[in-house]
Amino acid sequence: MIILLICFSACSSDMPWQDSRQCLVVVTEGWDSTAARIYQLERHNGAWQEIRNFSGVIGRNGMAWGRGLHKPPEGEKQKIEGDGRTPAGIFALGSGFGKFPLRGLKWPYFQADSGHLCVDDPKSRYYNQIVHMSEISDPDWDSAEKLLLSPSKVYDLAFVIEQNSNPVQSGSGSAIFFHIWNARRSGTAGCVSVSNIAVRAMLYWLEPESNPIIVILPREQYEKYQDSWQLPKLAL
């Protein structure tokens, strides 16, 4: 069977993230920056409180507007397959996965094996879906991302960022994850990467009932949309 990317949507309003009680904010200095600061926040009694912040890395070519819970501005650069850019905007989070079993998580998680793939061929009907080869009798793709990479261990622990998932639009980007950074801490193909310790901590922190979201924006855009999108106040 296909392993579906799990999306926890809040409501049907223009800002479906407004009842979220957990939030990750990824901020860079500009559209083409790769270095990021990541803020972990919880909402208590209606007020956001920062738990901590830490270093991260995004796409090797920076950001472009993605497809998530927000409405992308018209006329600005949009995320496309293979552009090396991390999607900008507000996104739900999907299932965690990794090489090893994790006990005691509240968040959905599966132990990946060599048969797990995320299809990144825009021509495939499985585009931007995590599948297992044992369940696919008629693969129709020319390209797919293996969830267990060797010698790179960036997917030893990860979780899905729900970019271009509801509905999936061909060519608008696939396989966007929050994962472990590589040994050089260099730019990704479009994901958000942090230390192994940070990914593990996030997986144990995430709670489905808190409807967690991730906000990914350059600093200037975060400040621009902070009030109208009712985003957490940060000491940027």
Coordinates of N, CA and C in Angstrom, one line a residue, residues 3-236:
I3 N 2.2 4.7 1.4 CA 2.3 5.4 2.7 C 1.9 6.8 2.4
L4 N 0.8 7.3 2.9 CA 0.3 8.6 2.6 C 1.1 9.6 3.5
L5 N 1.3 10.8 3.0 CA 1.9 11.9 3.8 C 0.7 12.5 4.6
I6 N 0.9 12.4 5.9 CA -0.2 12.8 6.8 C -0.2 14.3 7.0
C7 N -1.4 14.9 6.8 CA -1.6 16.3 6.9 C -2.6 16.6 8.0
F8 N -2.2 17.4 9.0 CA -3.2 17.7 10.0 C -3.7 19.2 9.8
S9 N -4.8 19.3 9.1 CA -5.3 20.7 8.8 C -6.1 21.2 9.9
A10 N -6.1 22.4 10.1 CA -6.8 23.0 11.3 C -8.2 23.3 11.0
C11 N -8.5 24.0 10.0 CA -9.9 24.4 9.7 C -9.9 24.9 8.3
S12 N -11.1 25.4 7.9 CA -11.3 25.8 6.5 C -11.2 27.3 6.2
S13 N -10.7 28.0 7.2 CA -10.6 29.5 7.1 C -9.5 29.8 6.1
D14 N -9.3 31.1 5.9 CA -8.2 31.6 5.1 C -6.9 31.4 5.7
M15 N -6.9 31.2 7.1 CA -5.6 31.0 7.8 C -5.8 29.7 8.6
P16 N -5.7 28.5 8.0 CA -6.0 27.3 8.7 C -5.0 26.9 9.8
W17 N -4.0 27.7 10.0 CA -3.0 27.4 11.0 C -3.3 28.1 12.3
Q18 N -4.4 28.8 12.4 CA -4.7 29.6 13.6 C -5.0 28.9 14.9
D19 N -5.3 27.6 14.8 CA -5.4 26.9 16.1 C -4.2 26.0 16.4
S20 N -3.1 26.2 15.7 CA -1.9 25.4 15.9 C -1.3 25.9 17.3
R21 N -0.8 24.9 18.0 CA -0.1 25.2 19.3 C 1.3 24.8 19.3
Q22 N 1.9 24.3 18.2 CA 3.3 24.1 18.0 C 3.7 24.7 16.7
C23 N 4.8 25.3 16.7 CA 5.3 26.0 15.4 C 6.8 26.0 15.4
L24 N 7.3 25.6 14.2 CA 8.7 25.8 13.8 C 8.8 27.0 12.8
V25 N 9.7 27.9 13.1 CA 9.9 29.0 12.2 C 11.3 29.0 11.6
V26 N 11.5 28.9 10.3 CA 12.8 28.9 9.6 C 13.0 30.2 8.9
V27 N 14.0 31.0 9.3 CA 14.2 32.3 8.8 C 15.6 32.4 8.3
T28 N 15.7 33.0 7.1 CA 17.0 33.3 6.5 C 17.2 34.8 6.2
E29 N 18.4 35.2 5.8 CA 18.6 36.6 5.6 C 18.1 37.1 4.3
G30 N 17.8 36.2 3.4 CA 17.3 36.6 2.0 C 16.9 35.4 1.2
W31 N 16.3 35.7 0.1 CA 15.8 34.6 -0.8 C 16.9 33.7 -1.2
D32 N 18.1 34.1 -1.4 CA 19.2 33.3 -1.9 C 20.1 32.7 -0.8
S33 N 19.8 33.0 0.4 CA 20.6 32.5 1.5 C 20.4 31.0 1.8
T34 N 21.4 30.4 2.3 CA 21.2 28.9 2.7 C 21.3 28.8 4.2
A35 N 22.0 29.6 4.9 CA 22.0 29.5 6.4 C 20.7 30.0 7.0
A36 N 20.2 29.3 8.0 CA 18.9 29.6 8.6 C 19.0 29.6 10.1
R37 N 18.1 30.3 10.7 CA 17.8 30.2 12.1 C 16.5 29.6 12.3
I38 N 16.4 28.6 13.2 CA 15.1 27.9 13.4 C 14.6 28.1 14.8
Y39 N 13.4 28.5 14.9 CA 12.8 28.8 16.2 C 11.7 27.8 16.5
Q40 N 11.7 27.2 17.7 CA 10.8 26.2 18.2 C 9.9 26.9 19.2
L41 N 8.5 26.9 18.9 CA 7.6 27.7 19.7 C 6.4 26.8 20.1
E42 N 5.8 27.2 21.3 CA 4.6 26.6 21.7 C 3.6 27.7 22.1
R43 N 2.3 27.5 21.9 CA 1.3 28.5 22.2 C 0.6 28.0 23.5
H44 N 0.6 28.9 24.5 CA -0.1 28.7 25.8 C -1.0 29.9 26.1
N45 N -2.2 29.6 26.3 CA -3.2 30.6 26.6 C -3.2 31.7 25.6
G46 N -3.1 31.3 24.3 CA -3.1 32.2 23.2 C -1.9 32.9 22.9
A47 N -0.8 32.8 23.7 CA 0.4 33.5 23.4 C 1.6 32.5 23.1
W48 N 2.3 32.9 22.0 CA 3.5 32.0 21.6 C 4.7 32.3 22.5
Q49 N 5.3 31.1 22.9 CA 6.5 31.2 23.7 C 7.6 30.4 23.0
E50 N 8.8 31.1 22.9 CA 9.9 30.4 22.3 C 10.5 29.4 23.3
I51 N 10.7 28.2 22.8 CA 11.3 27.1 23.6 C 12.8 27.2 23.4
R52 N 13.3 27.3 22.2 CA 14.7 27.5 21.9 C 14.8 27.9 20.4
N53 N 16.1 28.2 20.0 CA 16.4 28.4 18.6 C 17.7 27.8 18.3
F54 N 17.9 27.4 17.0 CA 19.1 26.7 16.7 C 19.4 26.9 15.2
S55 N 20.6 26.5 14.8 CA 21.1 26.7 13.4 C 20.5 25.6 12.5
G56 N 20.3 26.0 11.2 CA 19.9 25.1 10.2 C 20.4 25.5 8.8
V57 N 20.1 24.7 7.8 CA 20.5 25.0 6.4 C 19.3 24.7 5.5
I58 N 19.1 25.5 4.5 CA 18.0 25.2 3.5 C 18.6 24.9 2.2
G59 N 17.8 25.1 1.1 CA 18.2 24.8 -0.2 C 19.4 25.5 -0.7
R60 N 20.2 24.8 -1.5 CA 21.5 25.4 -2.0 C 21.3 26.7 -2.8
N61 N 20.1 26.9 -3.3 CA 19.8 28.2 -4.0 C 18.8 29.1 -3.3
G62 N 18.6 28.8 -2.0 CA 17.7 29.6 -1.2 C 16.3 29.2 -1.2
M63 N 15.3 30.1 -1.4 CA 13.9 29.8 -1.3 C 13.2 30.3 -2.5
A64 N 12.0 29.7 -2.7 CA 11.0 30.2 -3.7 C 9.6 29.9 -3.1
W65 N 8.6 30.6 -3.4 CA 7.3 30.3 -2.8 C 6.8 28.9 -3.1
G66 N 6.3 28.2 -2.1 CA 5.8 26.9 -2.2 C 4.3 26.8 -2.2
R67 N 3.8 25.6 -2.2 CA 2.4 25.4 -2.1 C 2.0 24.7 -0.8
G68 N 1.4 25.5 0.1 CA 1.1 25.0 1.4 C -0.2 25.5 1.9
L69 N -0.3 25.9 3.2 CA -1.5 26.4 3.8 C -1.8 27.9 3.4
H70 N -0.8 28.6 3.0 CA -0.9 30.0 2.7 C -1.3 30.2 1.2
K71 N -1.6 31.4 0.8 CA -1.9 31.7 -0.5 C -0.6 32.4 -1.1
P72 N 0.1 31.8 -2.0 CA 1.3 32.4 -2.6 C 1.1 33.7 -3.3
P73 N 1.9 34.7 -3.0 CA 1.7 36.0 -3.7 C 1.9 35.8 -5.2
E74 N 1.1 36.5 -6.0 CA 1.2 36.4 -7.5 C 2.4 37.2 -8.0
G75 N 2.9 36.6 -9.1 CA 4.0 37.3 -9.8 C 5.4 37.1 -9.1
E76 N 5.5 36.3 -8.1 CA 6.8 36.1 -7.5 C 7.3 34.7 -7.8
K77 N 8.6 34.4 -7.6 CA 9.2 33.2 -8.0 C 8.6 32.0 -7.2
Q78 N 8.1 31.0 -7.9 CA 7.5 29.8 -7.4 C 8.4 28.6 -7.4
K79 N 8.3 27.8 -6.4 CA 9.0 26.5 -6.3 C 8.7 25.6 -7.5
I80 N 9.8 25.1 -8.1 CA 9.6 24.1 -9.2 C 10.5 22.9 -8.9
E81 N 10.2 21.8 -9.5 CA 11.0 20.6 -9.3 C 12.5 20.8 -9.8
G82 N 13.4 20.5 -8.9 CA 14.8 20.5 -9.3 C 15.5 21.8 -9.2
D83 N 14.8 22.9 -8.6 CA 15.4 24.2 -8.6 C 16.4 24.4 -7.4
G84 N 16.5 23.4 -6.5 CA 17.4 23.6 -5.4 C 17.0 24.6 -4.4
R85 N 15.7 25.0 -4.4 CA 15.2 26.0 -3.5 C 14.2 25.3 -2.5
T86 N 14.2 25.8 -1.3 CA 13.3 25.3 -0.3 C 12.0 26.1 -0.4
P87 N 10.9 25.5 -0.3 CA 9.6 26.2 -0.4 C 9.4 27.2 0.7
A88 N 9.0 28.4 0.4 CA 8.6 29.4 1.3 C 7.1 29.4 1.6
G89 N 6.8 29.7 2.8 CA 5.4 29.8 3.2 C 5.1 29.1 4.5
I90 N 3.8 28.7 4.7 CA 3.4 28.0 5.9 C 2.9 26.6 5.5
F91 N 3.4 25.6 6.2 CA 3.1 24.2 5.8 C 2.7 23.4 7.0
A92 N 1.8 22.4 6.8 CA 1.6 21.4 7.8 C 2.8 20.4 7.8
L93 N 2.8 19.6 8.8 CA 3.9 18.6 8.9 C 3.3 17.2 8.7
G94 N 4.1 16.3 8.1 CA 3.7 14.9 7.9 C 4.5 13.9 8.6
S95 N 4.4 12.7 8.3 CA 5.0 11.6 9.0 C 6.5 11.7 9.2
G96 N 7.0 11.2 10.3 CA 8.4 11.1 10.5 C 8.8 9.7 10.0
F97 N 10.1 9.6 9.7 CA 10.6 8.3 9.2 C 12.1 8.3 9.5
G98 N 12.7 7.1 9.5 CA 14.1 7.0 9.7 C 14.6 5.6 9.6
K99 N 15.9 5.4 9.8 CA 16.6 4.1 9.7 C 16.3 3.2 10.9
F100 N 16.1 3.8 12.0 CA 16.0 3.0 13.3 C 14.6 3.2 13.9
P101 N 14.1 2.3 14.7 CA 12.9 2.4 15.4 C 13.0 3.5 16.5
L102 N 11.9 4.3 16.7 CA 11.9 5.2 17.8 C 10.7 4.8 18.7
R103 N 11.0 4.7 20.0 CA 9.9 4.4 20.9 C 9.4 5.6 21.6
G104 N 8.1 5.5 21.9 CA 7.5 6.6 22.8 C 7.1 7.8 22.1
L105 N 7.1 7.9 20.7 CA 6.7 9.1 20.0 C 5.2 9.2 20.0
K106 N 4.7 10.5 20.0 CA 3.3 10.7 19.8 C 3.1 11.0 18.3
W107 N 4.1 11.4 17.6 CA 4.0 11.8 16.2 C 4.1 10.5 15.3
P108 N 3.3 10.4 14.2 CA 3.4 9.3 13.3 C 4.8 9.1 12.8
Y109 N 5.3 7.9 12.8 CA 6.7 7.6 12.4 C 6.7 6.1 11.8
F110 N 7.5 5.9 10.8 CA 7.8 4.6 10.3 C 9.3 4.4 10.1
Q111 N 9.7 3.1 10.3 CA 11.1 2.7 10.1 C 11.2 2.4 8.6
A112 N 12.0 3.2 7.9 CA 12.2 3.0 6.5 C 13.2 1.9 6.2
D113 N 13.0 1.3 5.0 CA 13.9 0.3 4.5 C 14.3 0.6 3.1
S114 N 15.0 -0.3 2.4 CA 15.5 0.0 1.1 C 14.5 0.1 0.0
G115 N 13.2 -0.4 0.4 CA 12.1 -0.3 -0.6 C 11.4 1.0 -0.6
H116 N 11.6 1.9 0.4 CA 10.9 3.1 0.5 C 11.5 4.2 -0.4
L117 N 10.6 4.8 -1.2 CA 11.0 5.9 -2.1 C 10.0 7.0 -2.0
C118 N 10.5 8.2 -2.4 CA 9.6 9.4 -2.6 C 9.8 9.7 -4.1
V119 N 8.7 9.6 -4.9 CA 8.8 9.8 -6.3 C 8.9 11.3 -6.7
D120 N 10.0 11.6 -7.4 CA 10.2 13.0 -7.8 C 10.1 13.2 -9.3
D121 N 9.5 12.3 -10.0 CA 9.3 12.4 -11.5 C 7.9 13.0 -11.7
P122 N 7.9 14.3 -12.2 CA 6.6 14.9 -12.4 C 5.6 14.2 -13.3
K123 N 6.1 13.3 -14.1 CA 5.2 12.6 -15.1 C 4.5 11.4 -14.4
S124 N 5.0 11.0 -13.2 CA 4.4 9.8 -12.5 C 3.1 10.2 -11.8
R125 N 2.2 9.2 -11.8 CA 1.0 9.4 -11.0 C 1.3 9.3 -9.5
Y126 N 2.5 8.8 -9.1 CA 2.9 8.8 -7.7 C 3.8 10.0 -7.3
Y127 N 3.8 11.0 -8.1 CA 4.6 12.2 -7.9 C 4.4 12.7 -6.5
N128 N 5.5 13.0 -5.8 CA 5.5 13.5 -4.4 C 4.7 12.7 -3.4
Q129 N 4.8 11.3 -3.6 CA 4.3 10.4 -2.7 C 5.4 9.4 -2.2
I130 N 5.3 9.1 -0.9 CA 6.2 8.1 -0.4 C 5.5 6.7 -0.7
V131 N 6.3 5.8 -1.3 CA 5.7 4.5 -1.7 C 6.8 3.4 -1.3
H132 N 6.3 2.2 -1.3 CA 7.2 1.1 -1.0 C 7.2 0.2 -2.3
M133 N 8.4 -0.2 -2.8 CA 8.4 -0.9 -4.0 C 7.7 -2.2 -4.0
S134 N 7.6 -2.8 -2.8 CA 6.9 -4.1 -2.8 C 5.4 -4.0 -3.0
E135 N 4.9 -2.8 -3.0 CA 3.4 -2.5 -3.1 C 3.1 -1.9 -4.5
I136 N 4.1 -1.7 -5.3 CA 3.9 -1.1 -6.6 C 4.2 -2.1 -7.7
S137 N 3.2 -2.5 -8.4 CA 3.4 -3.5 -9.5 C 3.7 -2.9 -10.8
D138 N 3.5 -1.6 -11.0 CA 3.7 -1.0 -12.3 C 4.3 0.4 -12.1
P139 N 5.6 0.5 -11.6 CA 6.2 1.8 -11.4 C 6.3 2.5 -12.8
D140 N 5.9 3.8 -12.7 CA 5.9 4.6 -13.9 C 6.8 5.8 -13.8
W141 N 7.8 5.8 -13.0 CA 8.7 6.9 -12.8 C 10.1 6.6 -13.3
D142 N 10.8 7.7 -13.7 CA 12.3 7.5 -14.1 C 13.2 8.0 -12.9
S143 N 12.6 8.7 -11.9 CA 13.4 9.2 -10.8 C 12.6 9.1 -9.5
A144 N 13.4 8.8 -8.5 CA 12.8 8.7 -7.1 C 13.9 8.9 -6.1
E145 N 13.5 9.5 -5.0 CA 14.5 9.7 -3.9 C 14.4 8.5 -2.9
K146 N 15.5 7.8 -2.7 CA 15.5 6.7 -1.7 C 15.6 7.3 -0.3
L147 N 14.8 6.7 0.6 CA 14.7 7.2 1.9 C 15.9 6.7 2.8
L148 N 16.5 5.7 2.3 CA 17.8 5.3 3.0 C 18.9 5.5 2.0
L149 N 19.7 6.6 2.3 CA 20.8 7.0 1.4 C 22.1 6.5 2.0
S150 N 23.0 6.0 1.2 CA 24.3 5.6 1.7 C 25.4 6.1 0.7
P151 N 26.5 6.7 1.1 CA 27.0 6.9 2.4 C 26.4 8.0 3.2
S152 N 25.6 8.9 2.5 CA 25.0 10.0 3.2 C 23.9 9.5 4.2
K153 N 23.8 10.1 5.3 CA 22.9 9.6 6.4 C 21.9 10.7 6.7
V154 N 21.6 11.5 5.7 CA 20.7 12.7 6.0 C 19.3 12.2 6.3
Y155 N 18.8 11.1 5.8 CA 17.5 10.6 6.1 C 17.5 9.5 7.2
D156 N 18.5 9.4 8.0 CA 18.5 8.5 9.1 C 17.4 8.9 10.1
L157 N 17.1 10.2 10.2 CA 15.9 10.7 10.9 C 15.4 11.9 10.1
A158 N 14.1 12.0 9.9 CA 13.5 13.0 9.1 C 12.0 13.0 9.4
F159 N 11.3 14.1 9.0 CA 9.9 14.2 8.8 C 9.5 15.0 7.7
V160 N 8.3 14.8 7.2 CA 7.8 15.4 6.0 C 7.3 16.8 6.2
I161 N 7.7 17.7 5.3 CA 7.1 19.0 5.2 C 6.0 19.0 4.1
E162 N 4.8 19.3 4.4 CA 3.7 19.1 3.5 C 3.6 20.2 2.4
Q163 N 4.6 20.2 1.6 CA 4.7 21.1 0.4 C 4.1 20.4 -0.8
N164 N 3.2 21.1 -1.5 CA 2.6 20.5 -2.7 C 2.0 19.2 -2.5
S165 N 1.2 19.1 -1.5 CA 0.6 17.8 -1.2 C -0.9 17.7 -1.2
N166 N -1.6 18.9 -1.3 CA -3.1 18.9 -1.2 C -3.7 20.0 -2.0
P167 N -3.9 19.8 -3.3 CA -3.5 18.6 -4.1 C -2.1 18.7 -4.6
V168 N -1.6 17.5 -5.1 CA -0.3 17.5 -5.7 C -0.4 18.2 -7.1
Q169 N 0.5 19.1 -7.4 CA 0.6 19.7 -8.7 C 1.9 19.3 -9.4
S170 N 1.8 18.7 -10.5 CA 3.0 18.2 -11.2 C 4.0 19.3 -11.5
G171 N 5.2 19.0 -11.1 CA 6.4 19.9 -11.3 C 6.6 21.0 -10.3
S172 N 5.7 21.0 -9.2 CA 5.8 22.1 -8.2 C 6.6 21.8 -7.0
G173 N 7.4 20.7 -7.1 CA 8.3 20.3 -6.0 C 7.9 19.1 -5.3
S174 N 8.8 18.3 -4.9 CA 8.6 17.0 -4.2 C 9.6 16.7 -3.2
A175 N 9.3 15.7 -2.3 CA 10.3 15.2 -1.4 C 11.0 16.3 -0.5
I176 N 10.1 17.1 0.1 CA 10.6 18.2 0.9 C 10.5 17.7 2.4
F177 N 11.7 17.6 3.0 CA 11.8 17.0 4.4 C 12.5 17.9 5.3
F178 N 12.3 17.7 6.6 CA 13.1 18.3 7.7 C 14.0 17.1 8.1
H179 N 15.4 17.2 7.8 CA 16.2 16.1 8.0 C 17.6 16.5 8.5
I180 N 18.5 15.5 8.7 CA 19.8 15.8 9.3 C 20.7 16.4 8.2
W181 N 21.5 17.4 8.6 CA 22.4 18.0 7.7 C 23.5 17.1 7.3
N182 N 24.2 17.4 6.2 CA 25.3 16.5 5.8 C 26.6 17.0 6.5
A183 N 27.6 16.2 6.3 CA 28.9 16.5 7.0 C 29.4 17.9 6.8
R184 N 29.1 18.5 5.7 CA 29.6 19.8 5.4 C 28.7 20.9 5.8
R185 N 27.5 20.5 6.2 CA 26.4 21.5 6.6 C 26.2 22.4 5.4
S186 N 26.2 21.8 4.2 CA 26.0 22.7 3.0 C 24.5 22.6 2.6
G187 N 24.2 23.5 1.6 CA 22.8 23.6 1.1 C 22.2 22.3 0.6
T188 N 20.9 22.2 0.8 CA 20.2 21.0 0.4 C 19.6 21.1 -1.0
A189 N 18.9 20.0 -1.4 CA 18.2 20.1 -2.7 C 16.9 20.8 -2.6
G190 N 16.5 21.2 -1.4 CA 15.2 21.9 -1.2 C 14.6 21.7 0.1
C191 N 15.3 20.9 1.0 CA 14.8 20.5 2.3 C 15.3 21.5 3.3
V192 N 14.9 21.3 4.6 CA 15.5 22.0 5.7 C 16.3 21.0 6.5
S193 N 17.6 21.3 6.8 CA 18.4 20.3 7.5 C 19.0 21.0 8.8
V194 N 19.1 20.1 9.8 CA 19.6 20.5 11.1 C 20.5 19.4 11.7
S195 N 20.9 19.5 12.9 CA 21.7 18.5 13.5 C 20.9 17.2 13.8
N196 N 21.5 16.1 13.9 CA 20.8 14.9 14.3 C 20.1 15.0 15.6
I197 N 20.7 15.7 16.6 CA 20.1 15.9 17.9 C 18.8 16.7 17.7
A198 N 18.8 17.7 16.9 CA 17.7 18.6 16.7 C 16.5 17.9 16.1
V199 N 16.8 17.0 15.0 CA 15.7 16.3 14.4 C 15.1 15.3 15.4
R200 N 15.9 14.7 16.1 CA 15.3 13.7 17.1 C 14.5 14.4 18.2
A201 N 15.0 15.6 18.6 CA 14.2 16.4 19.6 C 12.9 16.8 19.1
M202 N 12.9 17.2 17.8 CA 11.6 17.7 17.2 C 10.6 16.5 17.1
L203 N 11.1 15.3 16.7 CA 10.2 14.2 16.6 C 9.5 13.8 17.9
Y204 N 10.3 13.9 19.0 CA 9.7 13.7 20.3 C 8.8 14.8 20.8
W205 N 9.0 16.0 20.3 CA 8.2 17.1 20.7 C 6.9 17.2 20.0
L206 N 6.8 16.8 18.7 CA 5.6 17.0 17.9 C 4.5 16.2 18.5
E207 N 3.3 16.9 18.5 CA 2.0 16.2 18.9 C 0.9 16.5 17.9
P208 N 0.3 15.4 17.5 CA -0.8 15.6 16.5 C -1.9 16.5 17.0
E209 N -2.2 16.4 18.3 CA -3.3 17.3 18.8 C -3.0 18.8 18.8
S210 N -1.7 19.1 18.7 CA -1.3 20.5 18.7 C -1.2 21.1 17.3
N211 N -1.6 20.3 16.3 CA -1.7 20.7 14.9 C -0.4 21.5 14.5
P212 N 0.8 21.0 14.6 CA 2.0 21.7 14.4 C 2.1 22.2 12.9
I213 N 2.8 23.3 12.8 CA 3.1 23.9 11.5 C 4.6 24.3 11.4
I214 N 5.0 24.5 10.2 CA 6.3 25.1 10.0 C 6.2 26.3 9.0
V215 N 6.8 27.4 9.4 CA 6.8 28.7 8.7 C 8.2 28.9 8.1
I216 N 8.4 29.0 6.8 CA 9.7 29.1 6.2 C 9.7 30.4 5.3
L217 N 10.5 31.4 5.7 CA 10.5 32.7 5.0 C 11.8 33.4 5.2
P218 N 12.2 34.2 4.2 CA 13.3 35.2 4.5 C 12.8 36.2 5.5
R219 N 13.8 36.8 6.2 CA 13.5 37.7 7.3 C 12.5 38.8 6.9
E220 N 12.8 39.4 5.7 CA 12.0 40.6 5.3 C 10.6 40.2 5.1
Q221 N 10.4 39.0 4.5 CA 9.0 38.5 4.2 C 8.3 38.1 5.5
Y222 N 9.1 37.6 6.5 CA 8.5 37.2 7.8 C 7.9 38.5 8.4
E223 N 8.7 39.5 8.4 CA 8.3 40.8 9.0 C 7.1 41.4 8.3
K224 N 7.1 41.2 6.9 CA 6.0 41.8 6.1 C 4.7 41.1 6.4
Y225 N 4.7 39.8 6.6 CA 3.5 39.0 6.7 C 3.1 38.7 8.2
Q226 N 4.0 39.1 9.1 CA 3.8 38.7 10.5 C 2.4 39.1 11.1
D227 N 2.0 40.3 10.8 CA 0.7 40.7 11.4 C -0.5 40.1 10.6
S228 N -0.4 40.2 9.3 CA -1.6 39.8 8.5 C -1.8 38.3 8.6
W229 N -0.7 37.5 8.7 CA -0.8 36.1 8.9 C -0.8 35.6 10.3
Q230 N -0.7 36.6 11.2 CA -0.8 36.3 12.7 C 0.3 35.3 13.1
L231 N 1.5 35.6 12.7 CA 2.6 34.7 13.0 C 3.2 35.1 14.3
P232 N 3.9 34.1 14.9 CA 4.6 34.4 16.2 C 5.5 35.6 16.2
K233 N 5.5 36.4 17.2 CA 6.5 37.5 17.4 C 7.8 36.9 17.7
L234 N 8.8 37.3 17.0 CA 10.2 36.8 17.2 C 11.2 37.9 17.4
A235 N 12.2 37.6 18.1 CA 13.3 38.6 18.3 C 14.3 38.3 17.1
L236 N 13.9 38.8 15.9 CA 14.7 38.5 14.7 C 16.0 39.4 14.7

